GROMACS .gro file of C-alpha atoms in nm:
model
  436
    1UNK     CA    1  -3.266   0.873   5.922
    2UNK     CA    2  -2.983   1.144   5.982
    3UNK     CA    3  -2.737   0.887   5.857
    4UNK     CA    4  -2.935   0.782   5.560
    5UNK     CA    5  -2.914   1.121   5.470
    6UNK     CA    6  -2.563   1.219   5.572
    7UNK     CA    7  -2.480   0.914   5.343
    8UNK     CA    8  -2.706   1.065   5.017
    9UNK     CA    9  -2.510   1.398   5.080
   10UNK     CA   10  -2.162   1.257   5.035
   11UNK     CA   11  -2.307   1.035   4.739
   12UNK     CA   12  -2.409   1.383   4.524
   13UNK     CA   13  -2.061   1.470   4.403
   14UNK     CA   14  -2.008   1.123   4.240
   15UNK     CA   15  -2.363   1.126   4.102
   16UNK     CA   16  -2.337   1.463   3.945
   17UNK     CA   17  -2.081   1.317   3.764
   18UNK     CA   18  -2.293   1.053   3.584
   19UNK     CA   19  -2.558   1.267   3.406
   20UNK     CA   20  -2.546   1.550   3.080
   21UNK     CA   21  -2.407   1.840   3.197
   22UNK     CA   22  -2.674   2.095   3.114
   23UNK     CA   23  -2.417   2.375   3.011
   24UNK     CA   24  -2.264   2.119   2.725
   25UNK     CA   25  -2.572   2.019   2.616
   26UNK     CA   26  -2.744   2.337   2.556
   27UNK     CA   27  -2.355   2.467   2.378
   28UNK     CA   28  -2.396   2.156   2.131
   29UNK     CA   29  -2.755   2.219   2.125
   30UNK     CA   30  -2.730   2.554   1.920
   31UNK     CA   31  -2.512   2.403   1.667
   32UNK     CA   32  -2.798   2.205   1.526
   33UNK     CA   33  -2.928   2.476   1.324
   34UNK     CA   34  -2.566   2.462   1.143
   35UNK     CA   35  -2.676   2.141   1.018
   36UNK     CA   36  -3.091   2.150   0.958
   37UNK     CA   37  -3.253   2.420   0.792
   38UNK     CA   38  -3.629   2.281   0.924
   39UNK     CA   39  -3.707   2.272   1.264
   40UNK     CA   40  -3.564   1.979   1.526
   41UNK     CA   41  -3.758   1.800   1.777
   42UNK     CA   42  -3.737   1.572   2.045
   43UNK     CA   43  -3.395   1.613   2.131
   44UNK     CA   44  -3.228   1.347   2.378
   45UNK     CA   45  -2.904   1.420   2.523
   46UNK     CA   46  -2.634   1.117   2.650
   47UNK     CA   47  -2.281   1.091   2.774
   48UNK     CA   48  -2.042   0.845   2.477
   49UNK     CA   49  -1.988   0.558   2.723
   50UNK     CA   50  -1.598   0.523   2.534
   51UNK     CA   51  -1.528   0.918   2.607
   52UNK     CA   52  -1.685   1.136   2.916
   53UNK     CA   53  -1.583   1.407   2.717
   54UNK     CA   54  -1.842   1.354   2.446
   55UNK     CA   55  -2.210   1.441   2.432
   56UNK     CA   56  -2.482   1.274   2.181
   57UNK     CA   57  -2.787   1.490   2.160
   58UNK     CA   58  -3.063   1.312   1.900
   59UNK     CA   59  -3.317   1.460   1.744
   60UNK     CA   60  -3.561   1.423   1.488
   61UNK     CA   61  -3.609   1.663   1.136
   62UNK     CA   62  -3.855   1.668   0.892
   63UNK     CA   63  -3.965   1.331   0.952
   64UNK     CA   64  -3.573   1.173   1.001
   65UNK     CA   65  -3.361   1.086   1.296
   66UNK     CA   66  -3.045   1.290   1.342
   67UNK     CA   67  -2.756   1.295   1.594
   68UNK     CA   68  -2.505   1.565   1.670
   69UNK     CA   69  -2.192   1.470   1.866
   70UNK     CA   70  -1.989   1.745   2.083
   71UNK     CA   71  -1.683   1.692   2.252
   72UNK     CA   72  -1.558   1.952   2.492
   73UNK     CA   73  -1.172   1.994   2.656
   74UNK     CA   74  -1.312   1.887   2.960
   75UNK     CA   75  -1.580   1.692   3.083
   76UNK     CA   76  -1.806   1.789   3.326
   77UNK     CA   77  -1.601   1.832   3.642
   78UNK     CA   78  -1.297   1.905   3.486
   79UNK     CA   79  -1.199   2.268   3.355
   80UNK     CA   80  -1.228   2.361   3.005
   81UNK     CA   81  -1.592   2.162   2.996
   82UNK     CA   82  -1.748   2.508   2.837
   83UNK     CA   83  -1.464   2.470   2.489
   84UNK     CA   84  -1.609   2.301   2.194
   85UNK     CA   85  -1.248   2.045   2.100
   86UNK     CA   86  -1.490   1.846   1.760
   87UNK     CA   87  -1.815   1.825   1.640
   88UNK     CA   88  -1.986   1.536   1.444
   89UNK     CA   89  -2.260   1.425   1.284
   90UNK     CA   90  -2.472   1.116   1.151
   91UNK     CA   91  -2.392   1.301   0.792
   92UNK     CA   92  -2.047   1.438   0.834
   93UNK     CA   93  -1.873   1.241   1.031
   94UNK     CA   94  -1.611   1.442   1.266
   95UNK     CA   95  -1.582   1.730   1.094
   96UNK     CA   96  -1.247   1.798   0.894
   97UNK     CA   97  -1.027   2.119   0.955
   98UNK     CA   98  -1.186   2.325   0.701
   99UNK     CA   99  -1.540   2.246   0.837
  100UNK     CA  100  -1.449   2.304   1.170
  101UNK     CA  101  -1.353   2.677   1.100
  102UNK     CA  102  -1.634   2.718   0.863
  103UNK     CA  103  -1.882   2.578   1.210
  104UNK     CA  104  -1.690   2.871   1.407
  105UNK     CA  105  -1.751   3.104   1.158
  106UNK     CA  106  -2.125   3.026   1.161
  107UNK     CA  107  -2.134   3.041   1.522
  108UNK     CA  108  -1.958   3.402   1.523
  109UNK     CA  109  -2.188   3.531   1.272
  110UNK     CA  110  -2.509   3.396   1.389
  111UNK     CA  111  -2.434   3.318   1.759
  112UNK     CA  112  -2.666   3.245   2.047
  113UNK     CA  113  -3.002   3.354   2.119
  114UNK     CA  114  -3.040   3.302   2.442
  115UNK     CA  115  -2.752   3.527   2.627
  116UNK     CA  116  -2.796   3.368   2.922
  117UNK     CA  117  -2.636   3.032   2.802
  118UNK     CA  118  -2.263   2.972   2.791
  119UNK     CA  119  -2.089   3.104   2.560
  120UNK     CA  120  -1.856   2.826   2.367
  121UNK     CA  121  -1.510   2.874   2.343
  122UNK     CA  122  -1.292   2.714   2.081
  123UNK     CA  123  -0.929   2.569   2.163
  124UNK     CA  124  -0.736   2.673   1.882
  125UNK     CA  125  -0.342   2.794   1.901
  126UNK     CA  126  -0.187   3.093   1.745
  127UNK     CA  127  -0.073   3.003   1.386
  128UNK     CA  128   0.290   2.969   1.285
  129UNK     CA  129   0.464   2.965   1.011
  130UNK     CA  130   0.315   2.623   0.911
  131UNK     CA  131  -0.006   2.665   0.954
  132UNK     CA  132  -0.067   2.754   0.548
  133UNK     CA  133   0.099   2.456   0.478
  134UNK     CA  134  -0.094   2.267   0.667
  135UNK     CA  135  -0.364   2.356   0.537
  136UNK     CA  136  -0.259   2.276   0.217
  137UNK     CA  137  -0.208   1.936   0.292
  138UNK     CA  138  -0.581   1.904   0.448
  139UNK     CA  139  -0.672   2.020   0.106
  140UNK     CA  140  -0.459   1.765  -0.078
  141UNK     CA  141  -0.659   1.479   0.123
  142UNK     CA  142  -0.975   1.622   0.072
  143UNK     CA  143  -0.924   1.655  -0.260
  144UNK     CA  144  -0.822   1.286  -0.271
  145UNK     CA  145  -1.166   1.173  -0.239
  146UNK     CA  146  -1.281   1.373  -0.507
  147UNK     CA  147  -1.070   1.278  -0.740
  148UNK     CA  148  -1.126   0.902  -0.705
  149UNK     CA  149  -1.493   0.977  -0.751
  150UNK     CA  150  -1.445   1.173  -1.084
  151UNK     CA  151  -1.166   0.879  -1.191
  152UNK     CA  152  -1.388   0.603  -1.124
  153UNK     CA  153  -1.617   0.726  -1.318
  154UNK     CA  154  -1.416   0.886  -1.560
  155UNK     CA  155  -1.260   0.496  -1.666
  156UNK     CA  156  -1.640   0.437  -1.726
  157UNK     CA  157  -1.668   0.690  -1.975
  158UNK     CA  158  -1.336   0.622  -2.144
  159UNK     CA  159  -1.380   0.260  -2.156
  160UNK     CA  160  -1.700   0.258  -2.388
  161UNK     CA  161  -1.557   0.564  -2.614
  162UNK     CA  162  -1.265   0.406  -2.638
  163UNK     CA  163  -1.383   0.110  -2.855
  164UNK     CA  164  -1.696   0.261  -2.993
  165UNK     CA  165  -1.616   0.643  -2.992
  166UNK     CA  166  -1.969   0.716  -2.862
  167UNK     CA  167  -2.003   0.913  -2.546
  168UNK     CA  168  -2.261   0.758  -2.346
  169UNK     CA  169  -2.431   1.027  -2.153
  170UNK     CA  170  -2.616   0.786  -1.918
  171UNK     CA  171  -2.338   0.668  -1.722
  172UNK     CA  172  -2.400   0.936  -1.491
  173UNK     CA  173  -2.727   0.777  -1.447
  174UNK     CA  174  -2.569   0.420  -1.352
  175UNK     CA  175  -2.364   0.635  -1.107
  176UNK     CA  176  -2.705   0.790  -0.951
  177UNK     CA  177  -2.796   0.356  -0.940
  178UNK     CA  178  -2.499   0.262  -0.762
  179UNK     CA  179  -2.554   0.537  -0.513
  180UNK     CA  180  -2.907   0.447  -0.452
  181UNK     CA  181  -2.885   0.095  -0.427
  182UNK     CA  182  -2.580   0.171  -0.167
  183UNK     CA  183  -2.825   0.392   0.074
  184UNK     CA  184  -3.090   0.146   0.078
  185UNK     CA  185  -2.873  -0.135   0.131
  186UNK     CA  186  -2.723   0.061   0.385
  187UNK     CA  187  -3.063   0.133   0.557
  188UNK     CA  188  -3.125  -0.217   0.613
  189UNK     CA  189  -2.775  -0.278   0.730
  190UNK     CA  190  -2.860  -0.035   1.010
  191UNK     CA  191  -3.188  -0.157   1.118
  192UNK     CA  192  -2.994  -0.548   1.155
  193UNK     CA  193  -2.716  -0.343   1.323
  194UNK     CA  194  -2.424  -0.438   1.076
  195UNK     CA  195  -2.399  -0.024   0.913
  196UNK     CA  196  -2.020   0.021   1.000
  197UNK     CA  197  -1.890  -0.397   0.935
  198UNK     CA  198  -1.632  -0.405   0.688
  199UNK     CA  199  -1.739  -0.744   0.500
  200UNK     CA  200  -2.095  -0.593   0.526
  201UNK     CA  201  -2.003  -0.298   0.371
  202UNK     CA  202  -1.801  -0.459   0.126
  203UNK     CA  203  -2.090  -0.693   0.044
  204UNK     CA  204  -2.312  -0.365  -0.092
  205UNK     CA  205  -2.012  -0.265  -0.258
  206UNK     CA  206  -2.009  -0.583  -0.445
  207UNK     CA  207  -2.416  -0.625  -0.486
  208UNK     CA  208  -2.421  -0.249  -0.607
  209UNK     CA  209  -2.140  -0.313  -0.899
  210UNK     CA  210  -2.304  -0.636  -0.984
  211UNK     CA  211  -2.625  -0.478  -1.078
  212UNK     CA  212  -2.484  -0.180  -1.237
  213UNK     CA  213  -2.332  -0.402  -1.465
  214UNK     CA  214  -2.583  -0.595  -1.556
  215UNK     CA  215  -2.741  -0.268  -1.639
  216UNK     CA  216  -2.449  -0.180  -1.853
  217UNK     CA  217  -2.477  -0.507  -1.991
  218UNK     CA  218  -2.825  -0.465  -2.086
  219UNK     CA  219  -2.766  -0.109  -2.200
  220UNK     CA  220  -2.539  -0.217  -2.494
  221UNK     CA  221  -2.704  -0.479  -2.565
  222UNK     CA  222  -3.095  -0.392  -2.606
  223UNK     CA  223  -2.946   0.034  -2.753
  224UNK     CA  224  -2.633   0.049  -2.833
  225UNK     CA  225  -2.551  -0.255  -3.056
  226UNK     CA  226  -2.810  -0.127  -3.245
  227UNK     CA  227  -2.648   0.217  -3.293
  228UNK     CA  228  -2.295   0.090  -3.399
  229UNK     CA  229  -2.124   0.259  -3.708
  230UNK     CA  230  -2.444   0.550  -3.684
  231UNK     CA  231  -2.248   0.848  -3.701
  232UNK     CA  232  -2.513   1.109  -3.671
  233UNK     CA  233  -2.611   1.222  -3.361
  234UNK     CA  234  -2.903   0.961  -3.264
  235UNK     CA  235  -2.679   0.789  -3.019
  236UNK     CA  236  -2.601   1.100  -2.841
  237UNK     CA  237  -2.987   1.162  -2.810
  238UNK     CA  238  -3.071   0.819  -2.726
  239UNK     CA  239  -2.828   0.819  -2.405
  240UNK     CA  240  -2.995   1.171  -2.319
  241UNK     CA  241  -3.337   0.997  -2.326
  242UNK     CA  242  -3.208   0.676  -2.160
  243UNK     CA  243  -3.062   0.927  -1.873
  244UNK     CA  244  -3.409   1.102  -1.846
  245UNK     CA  245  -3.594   0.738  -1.822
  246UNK     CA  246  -3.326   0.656  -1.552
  247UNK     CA  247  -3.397   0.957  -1.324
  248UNK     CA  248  -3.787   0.943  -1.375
  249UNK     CA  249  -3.794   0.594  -1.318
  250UNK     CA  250  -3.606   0.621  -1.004
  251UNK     CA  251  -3.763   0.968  -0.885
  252UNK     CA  252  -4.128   0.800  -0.965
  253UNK     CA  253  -4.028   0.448  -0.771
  254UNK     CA  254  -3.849   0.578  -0.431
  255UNK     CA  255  -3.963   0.969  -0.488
  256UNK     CA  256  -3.760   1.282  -0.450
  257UNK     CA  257  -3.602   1.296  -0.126
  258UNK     CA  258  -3.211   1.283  -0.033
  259UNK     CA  259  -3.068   0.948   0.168
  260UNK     CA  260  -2.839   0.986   0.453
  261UNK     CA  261  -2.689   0.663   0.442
  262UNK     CA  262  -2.485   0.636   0.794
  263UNK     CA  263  -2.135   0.782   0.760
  264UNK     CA  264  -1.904   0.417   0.747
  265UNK     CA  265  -1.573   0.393   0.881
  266UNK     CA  266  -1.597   0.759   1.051
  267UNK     CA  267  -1.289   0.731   1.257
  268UNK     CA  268  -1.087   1.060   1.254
  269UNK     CA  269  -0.679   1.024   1.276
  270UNK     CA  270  -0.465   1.293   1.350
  271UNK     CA  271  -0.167   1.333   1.138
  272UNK     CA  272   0.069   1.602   1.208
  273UNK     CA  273  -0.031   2.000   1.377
  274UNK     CA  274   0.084   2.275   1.475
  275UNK     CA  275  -0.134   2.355   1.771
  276UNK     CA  276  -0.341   2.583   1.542
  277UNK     CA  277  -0.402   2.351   1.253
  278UNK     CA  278  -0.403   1.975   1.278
  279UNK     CA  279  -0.433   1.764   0.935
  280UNK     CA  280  -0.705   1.510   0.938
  281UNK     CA  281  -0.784   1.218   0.758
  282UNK     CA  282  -1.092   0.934   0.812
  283UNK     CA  283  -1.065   0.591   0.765
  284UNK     CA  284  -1.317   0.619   0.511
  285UNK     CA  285  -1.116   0.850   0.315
  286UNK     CA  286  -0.828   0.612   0.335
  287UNK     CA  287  -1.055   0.287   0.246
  288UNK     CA  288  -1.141   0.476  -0.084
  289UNK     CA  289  -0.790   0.531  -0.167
  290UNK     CA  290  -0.727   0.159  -0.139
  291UNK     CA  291  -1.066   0.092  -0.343
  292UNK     CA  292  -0.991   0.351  -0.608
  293UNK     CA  293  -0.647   0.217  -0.652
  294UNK     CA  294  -0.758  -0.162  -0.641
  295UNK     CA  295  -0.957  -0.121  -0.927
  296UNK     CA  296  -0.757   0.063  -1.097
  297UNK     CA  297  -0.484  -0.217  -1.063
  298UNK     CA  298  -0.693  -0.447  -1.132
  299UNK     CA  299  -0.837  -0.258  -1.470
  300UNK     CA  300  -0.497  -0.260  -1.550
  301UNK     CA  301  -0.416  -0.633  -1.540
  302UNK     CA  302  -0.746  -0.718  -1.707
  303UNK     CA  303  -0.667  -0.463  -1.981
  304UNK     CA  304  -0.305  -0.590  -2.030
  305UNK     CA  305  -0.286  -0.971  -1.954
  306UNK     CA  306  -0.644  -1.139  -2.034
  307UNK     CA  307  -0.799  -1.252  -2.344
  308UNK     CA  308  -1.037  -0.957  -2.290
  309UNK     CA  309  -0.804  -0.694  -2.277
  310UNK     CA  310  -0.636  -0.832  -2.618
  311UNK     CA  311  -0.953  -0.799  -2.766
  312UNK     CA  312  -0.999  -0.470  -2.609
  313UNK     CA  313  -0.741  -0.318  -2.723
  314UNK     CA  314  -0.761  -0.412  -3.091
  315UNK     CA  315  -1.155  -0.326  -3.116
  316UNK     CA  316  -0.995   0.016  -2.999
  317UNK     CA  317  -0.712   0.072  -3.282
  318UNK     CA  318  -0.974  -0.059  -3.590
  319UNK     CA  319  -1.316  -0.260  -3.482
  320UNK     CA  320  -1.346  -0.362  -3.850
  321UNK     CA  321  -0.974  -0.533  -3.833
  322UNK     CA  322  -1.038  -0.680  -3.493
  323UNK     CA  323  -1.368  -0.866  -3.627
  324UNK     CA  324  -1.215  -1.009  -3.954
  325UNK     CA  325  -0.948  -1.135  -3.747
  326UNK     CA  326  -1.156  -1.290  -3.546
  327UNK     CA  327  -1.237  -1.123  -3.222
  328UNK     CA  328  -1.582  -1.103  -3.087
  329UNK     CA  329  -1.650  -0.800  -3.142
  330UNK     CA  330  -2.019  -0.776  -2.978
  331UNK     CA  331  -1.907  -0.994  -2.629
  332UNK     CA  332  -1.643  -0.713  -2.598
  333UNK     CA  333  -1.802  -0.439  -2.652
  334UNK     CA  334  -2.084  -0.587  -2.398
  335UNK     CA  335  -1.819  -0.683  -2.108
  336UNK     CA  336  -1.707  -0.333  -2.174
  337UNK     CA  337  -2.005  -0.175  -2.121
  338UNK     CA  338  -2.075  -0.418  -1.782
  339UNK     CA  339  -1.741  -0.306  -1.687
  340UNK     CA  340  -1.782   0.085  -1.688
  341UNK     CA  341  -2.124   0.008  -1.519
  342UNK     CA  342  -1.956  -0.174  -1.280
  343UNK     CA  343  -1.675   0.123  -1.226
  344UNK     CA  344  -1.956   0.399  -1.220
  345UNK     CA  345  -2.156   0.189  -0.911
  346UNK     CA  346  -1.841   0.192  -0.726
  347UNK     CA  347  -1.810   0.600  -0.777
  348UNK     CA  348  -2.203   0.618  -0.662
  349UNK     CA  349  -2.127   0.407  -0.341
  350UNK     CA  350  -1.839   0.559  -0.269
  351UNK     CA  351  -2.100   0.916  -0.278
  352UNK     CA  352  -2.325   0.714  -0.054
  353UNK     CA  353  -2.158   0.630   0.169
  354UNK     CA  354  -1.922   0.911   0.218
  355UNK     CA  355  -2.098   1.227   0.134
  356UNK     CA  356  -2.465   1.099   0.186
  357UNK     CA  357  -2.747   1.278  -0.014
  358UNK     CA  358  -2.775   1.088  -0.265
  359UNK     CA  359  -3.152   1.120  -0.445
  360UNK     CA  360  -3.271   1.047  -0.844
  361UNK     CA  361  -3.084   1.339  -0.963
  362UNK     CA  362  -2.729   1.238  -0.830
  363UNK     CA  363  -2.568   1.154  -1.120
  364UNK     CA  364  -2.635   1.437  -1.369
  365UNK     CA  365  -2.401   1.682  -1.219
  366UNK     CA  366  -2.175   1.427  -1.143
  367UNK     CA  367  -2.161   1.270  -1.474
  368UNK     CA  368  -2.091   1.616  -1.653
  369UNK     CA  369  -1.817   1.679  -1.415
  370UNK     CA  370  -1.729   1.292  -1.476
  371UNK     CA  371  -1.708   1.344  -1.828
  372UNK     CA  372  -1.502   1.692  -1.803
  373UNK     CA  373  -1.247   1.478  -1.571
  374UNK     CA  374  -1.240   1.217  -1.881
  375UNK     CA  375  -1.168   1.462  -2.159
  376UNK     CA  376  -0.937   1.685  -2.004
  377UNK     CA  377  -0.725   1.373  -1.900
  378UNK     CA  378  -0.799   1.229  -2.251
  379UNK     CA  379  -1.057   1.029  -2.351
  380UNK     CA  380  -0.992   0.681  -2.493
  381UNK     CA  381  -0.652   0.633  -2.197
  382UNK     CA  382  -0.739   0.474  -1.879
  383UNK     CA  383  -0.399   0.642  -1.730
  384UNK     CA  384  -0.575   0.969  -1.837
  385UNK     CA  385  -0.930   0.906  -1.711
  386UNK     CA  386  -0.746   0.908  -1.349
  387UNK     CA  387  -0.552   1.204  -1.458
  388UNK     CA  388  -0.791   1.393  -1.503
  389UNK     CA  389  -1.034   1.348  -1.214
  390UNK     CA  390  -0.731   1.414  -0.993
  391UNK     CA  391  -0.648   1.741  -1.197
  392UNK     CA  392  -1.031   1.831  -1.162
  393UNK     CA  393  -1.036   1.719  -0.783
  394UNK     CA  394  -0.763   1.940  -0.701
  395UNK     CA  395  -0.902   2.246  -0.880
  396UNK     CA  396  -1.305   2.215  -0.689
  397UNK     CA  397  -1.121   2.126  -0.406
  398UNK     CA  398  -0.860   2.464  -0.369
  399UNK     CA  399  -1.120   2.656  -0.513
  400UNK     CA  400  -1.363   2.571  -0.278
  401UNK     CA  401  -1.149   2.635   0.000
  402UNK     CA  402  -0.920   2.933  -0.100
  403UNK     CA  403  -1.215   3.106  -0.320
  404UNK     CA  404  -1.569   3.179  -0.343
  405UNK     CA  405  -1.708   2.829  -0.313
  406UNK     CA  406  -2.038   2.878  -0.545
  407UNK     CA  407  -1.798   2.923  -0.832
  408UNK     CA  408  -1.642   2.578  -0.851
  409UNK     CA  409  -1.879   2.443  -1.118
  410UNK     CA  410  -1.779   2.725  -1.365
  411UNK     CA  411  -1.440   2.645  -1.326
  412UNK     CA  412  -1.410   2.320  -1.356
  413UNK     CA  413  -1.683   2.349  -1.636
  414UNK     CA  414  -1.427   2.624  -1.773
  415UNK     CA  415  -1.146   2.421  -1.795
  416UNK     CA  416  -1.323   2.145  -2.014
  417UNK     CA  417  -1.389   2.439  -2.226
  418UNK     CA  418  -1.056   2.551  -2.278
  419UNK     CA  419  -0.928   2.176  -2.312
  420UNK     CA  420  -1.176   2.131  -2.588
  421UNK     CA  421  -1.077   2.459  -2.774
  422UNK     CA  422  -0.659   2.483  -2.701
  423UNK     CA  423  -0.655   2.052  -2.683
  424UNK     CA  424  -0.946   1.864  -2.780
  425UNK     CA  425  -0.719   1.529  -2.742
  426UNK     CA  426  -0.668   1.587  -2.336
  427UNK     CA  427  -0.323   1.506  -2.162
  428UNK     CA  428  -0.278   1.196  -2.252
  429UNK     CA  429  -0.529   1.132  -2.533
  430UNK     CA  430  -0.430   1.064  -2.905
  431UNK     CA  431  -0.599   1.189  -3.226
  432UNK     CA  432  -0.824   0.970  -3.359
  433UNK     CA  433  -0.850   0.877  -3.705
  434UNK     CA  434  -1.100   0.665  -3.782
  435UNK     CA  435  -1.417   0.906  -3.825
  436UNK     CA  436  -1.504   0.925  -3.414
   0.00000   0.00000   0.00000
């Protein structure tokens, strides 16, 4: 008996190893209120088998299951297991510089209730010199994403004014169907266990733009054929009225709530620090990049070296001239229409799947800002469409993080305004002639 437990006794260092330390858990406990503003439940705690370092805690909010990941400098028996290194979360991802120091400002304005518990301390370096810059370059990447959202859209936008010179208001709402389509699709990749598989992923990608542009497709063809040469403004109206049947129809099928698809492709890569600031980037912000830029390329080729794009381009300079010559003028105008549906789904899955909280009433902001991005770059120029949504990504983005964040939507709003009175054509926009 003396041995048995002689033997137990020199087995309790290795197995006090195994379990949640109860210092990290209650540290990355208190940060969930940083993330929920109802109440949390049934919170489990458990070590990441690929990093000792790492706690899960999950948890359940207003009816939804949510996870919080903490990793500390040290695990438990090491020193350092008390300073907070990263946070993540089944929204966020790992959280980028900026969010980082926003989490630390939370926790030093509204810290701890319970002063018994350990306080966290944060391993961060004095700043240098570089530090500023450094930040600037997180901003830069951050911004990145933005932009491609706006741009993808933006080509939408341009696309169909281009060759009719209508604005078509609901694109925003094909945007808000892309993004929906993308969350549920992604809810059932998760229940079969496939949420972060590349060809998976790529496969909602695909089924998202598909429908979208049948829905383009079906747009032009059952409204907006109907409309062409009207130059009052019924066609304006009729897009408002198509957008409002859009988000009704959606709010009154799959109701009002946000969907938090699962952050995809979530890694975190360090680039380059200065042991106060270290610039960030995610794989998923690096696999948009490579989408927005594929389909950019390969708008371009369609636009400049297919039978399409011919026809595109001369419905653009005179739609009565292109159809005496010829050209089909209603199939182009309908693959045009499929095609900025098509573009728009991609910007809405890209919001899925990246920023999460997508809901009916996605794509009105988004397709104002959308729209901004278009005319400031110039409307009618696909070169310009991208333009702009990287000029308008860069200004939300610095503003948000060197100002008052709750003003970005004035400004960028604000600068469409002062395009539209100092250079209603854009950047790279022409004057149009033909009574648009």
């Amino acid at each position: 008996m003396l041995r048995h437990l002689l033997l137990l006794l020199a087995c309790l260092p290795l197995l006090a190893g195994c379990g949640v330390d109860a210092d990290q858990e209650l540290l990355c406990r208190k940060l969930i209120p940083a993330f929920e503003d109802e109440s949390f439940t049934g919170v489990s705690a458990r070590m990441l088998a690929d990093d000792p370092r790492a706690i899960r805690l999950d948890y359940q909010s207003a009816g939804e299951s949510h996870w919080i990941t903490c990793r500390f400098a040290g695990s438990s028996t090491e020193a350092g297991r008390t300073q907070l290194a990263a946070v993540a979360t089944d929204r966020t991802g790992w959280l980028s510089g900026i969010r980082y120091a926003m989490l630390e400002q939370w926790i030093r304005i509204k810290p701890p209730r319970n002063d018994a518990a350990p306080a966290a301390s944060f391993v961060r370096g004095v700043e240098t010199l570089w530090t500023p810059f450094l930040f600037l370059l997180q901003q830069i990447i951050n911004a990145a994403t933005v932009a491609c959202v706006y741009g993808l859209l933006a080509l939408g936008y341009t696309l169909v004014y281009a060759i009719i010179g209508q604005i078509n208001l609901a694109m925003g709402e094909l945007t808000m169907l892309g993004a929906m389509m993308t969350a549920m699709a992604a809810a059932g990749l998760g229940m079969a266990g496939l949420a972060t598989w590349p060809p998976a992923l790529l496969g909602v990608l695909v089924l998202a733009m598909g429908f979208t542009a049948v829905q383009g497709w079906t747009m032009h063809r059952l409204v907006f054929r109907r409309l062409r040469g009207v130059r009052s403004h019924t066609p304006l109206i009729i897009a408002v009225g198509l957008s409002v049947a859009y988000q009704e129809g959606m709010r009154l099928l799959h109701g009002a709530r946000d969907w938090w698809p699962t952050p995809a492709l979530a890694d975190r890569h360090d680039l380059i620090g200065d042991g106060a600031f270290t610039v960030t980037a995610l794989s998923s912000q690096l696999a948009i990049l490579g989408l927005t830029a594929g389909l950019y390329a390969l708008l371009w080729g369609v636009i400049q070296k297919t039978a399409y794009g011919r026809a595109h381009r001369a419905c653009t300079d005179d739609l009565a001239a292109a159809e005496l010559v010829g050209v089909d003028v209603n199939r182009t105008i309908a693959v045009t229409f499929a095609i900025g549906g098509g573009l728009a789904a991609a910007a809405g899955s890209v919001i899925a799947f990246y920023y999460g909280g997508v809901s009916f009433f996605t794509g009105s902001l988004i397709g104002f800002k959308a729209l901004a991005a278009a005319v400031v770059g110039g409307i009618g120029s696909v070169p310009g469409a991208m333009l702009g949504g990287a000029l308008l990504g860069l200004v939300e983005t610095f503003w948000s993080a060197y100002f008052v964040i709750a003003y970005k939507d004035i400004v960028a709003f604000g600068l469409l305004t002062l395009f539209l009175i100092y250079r209603p054509q854009g950047l790279l926009g022409q004057p149009r002639g033909r009574g648009d």
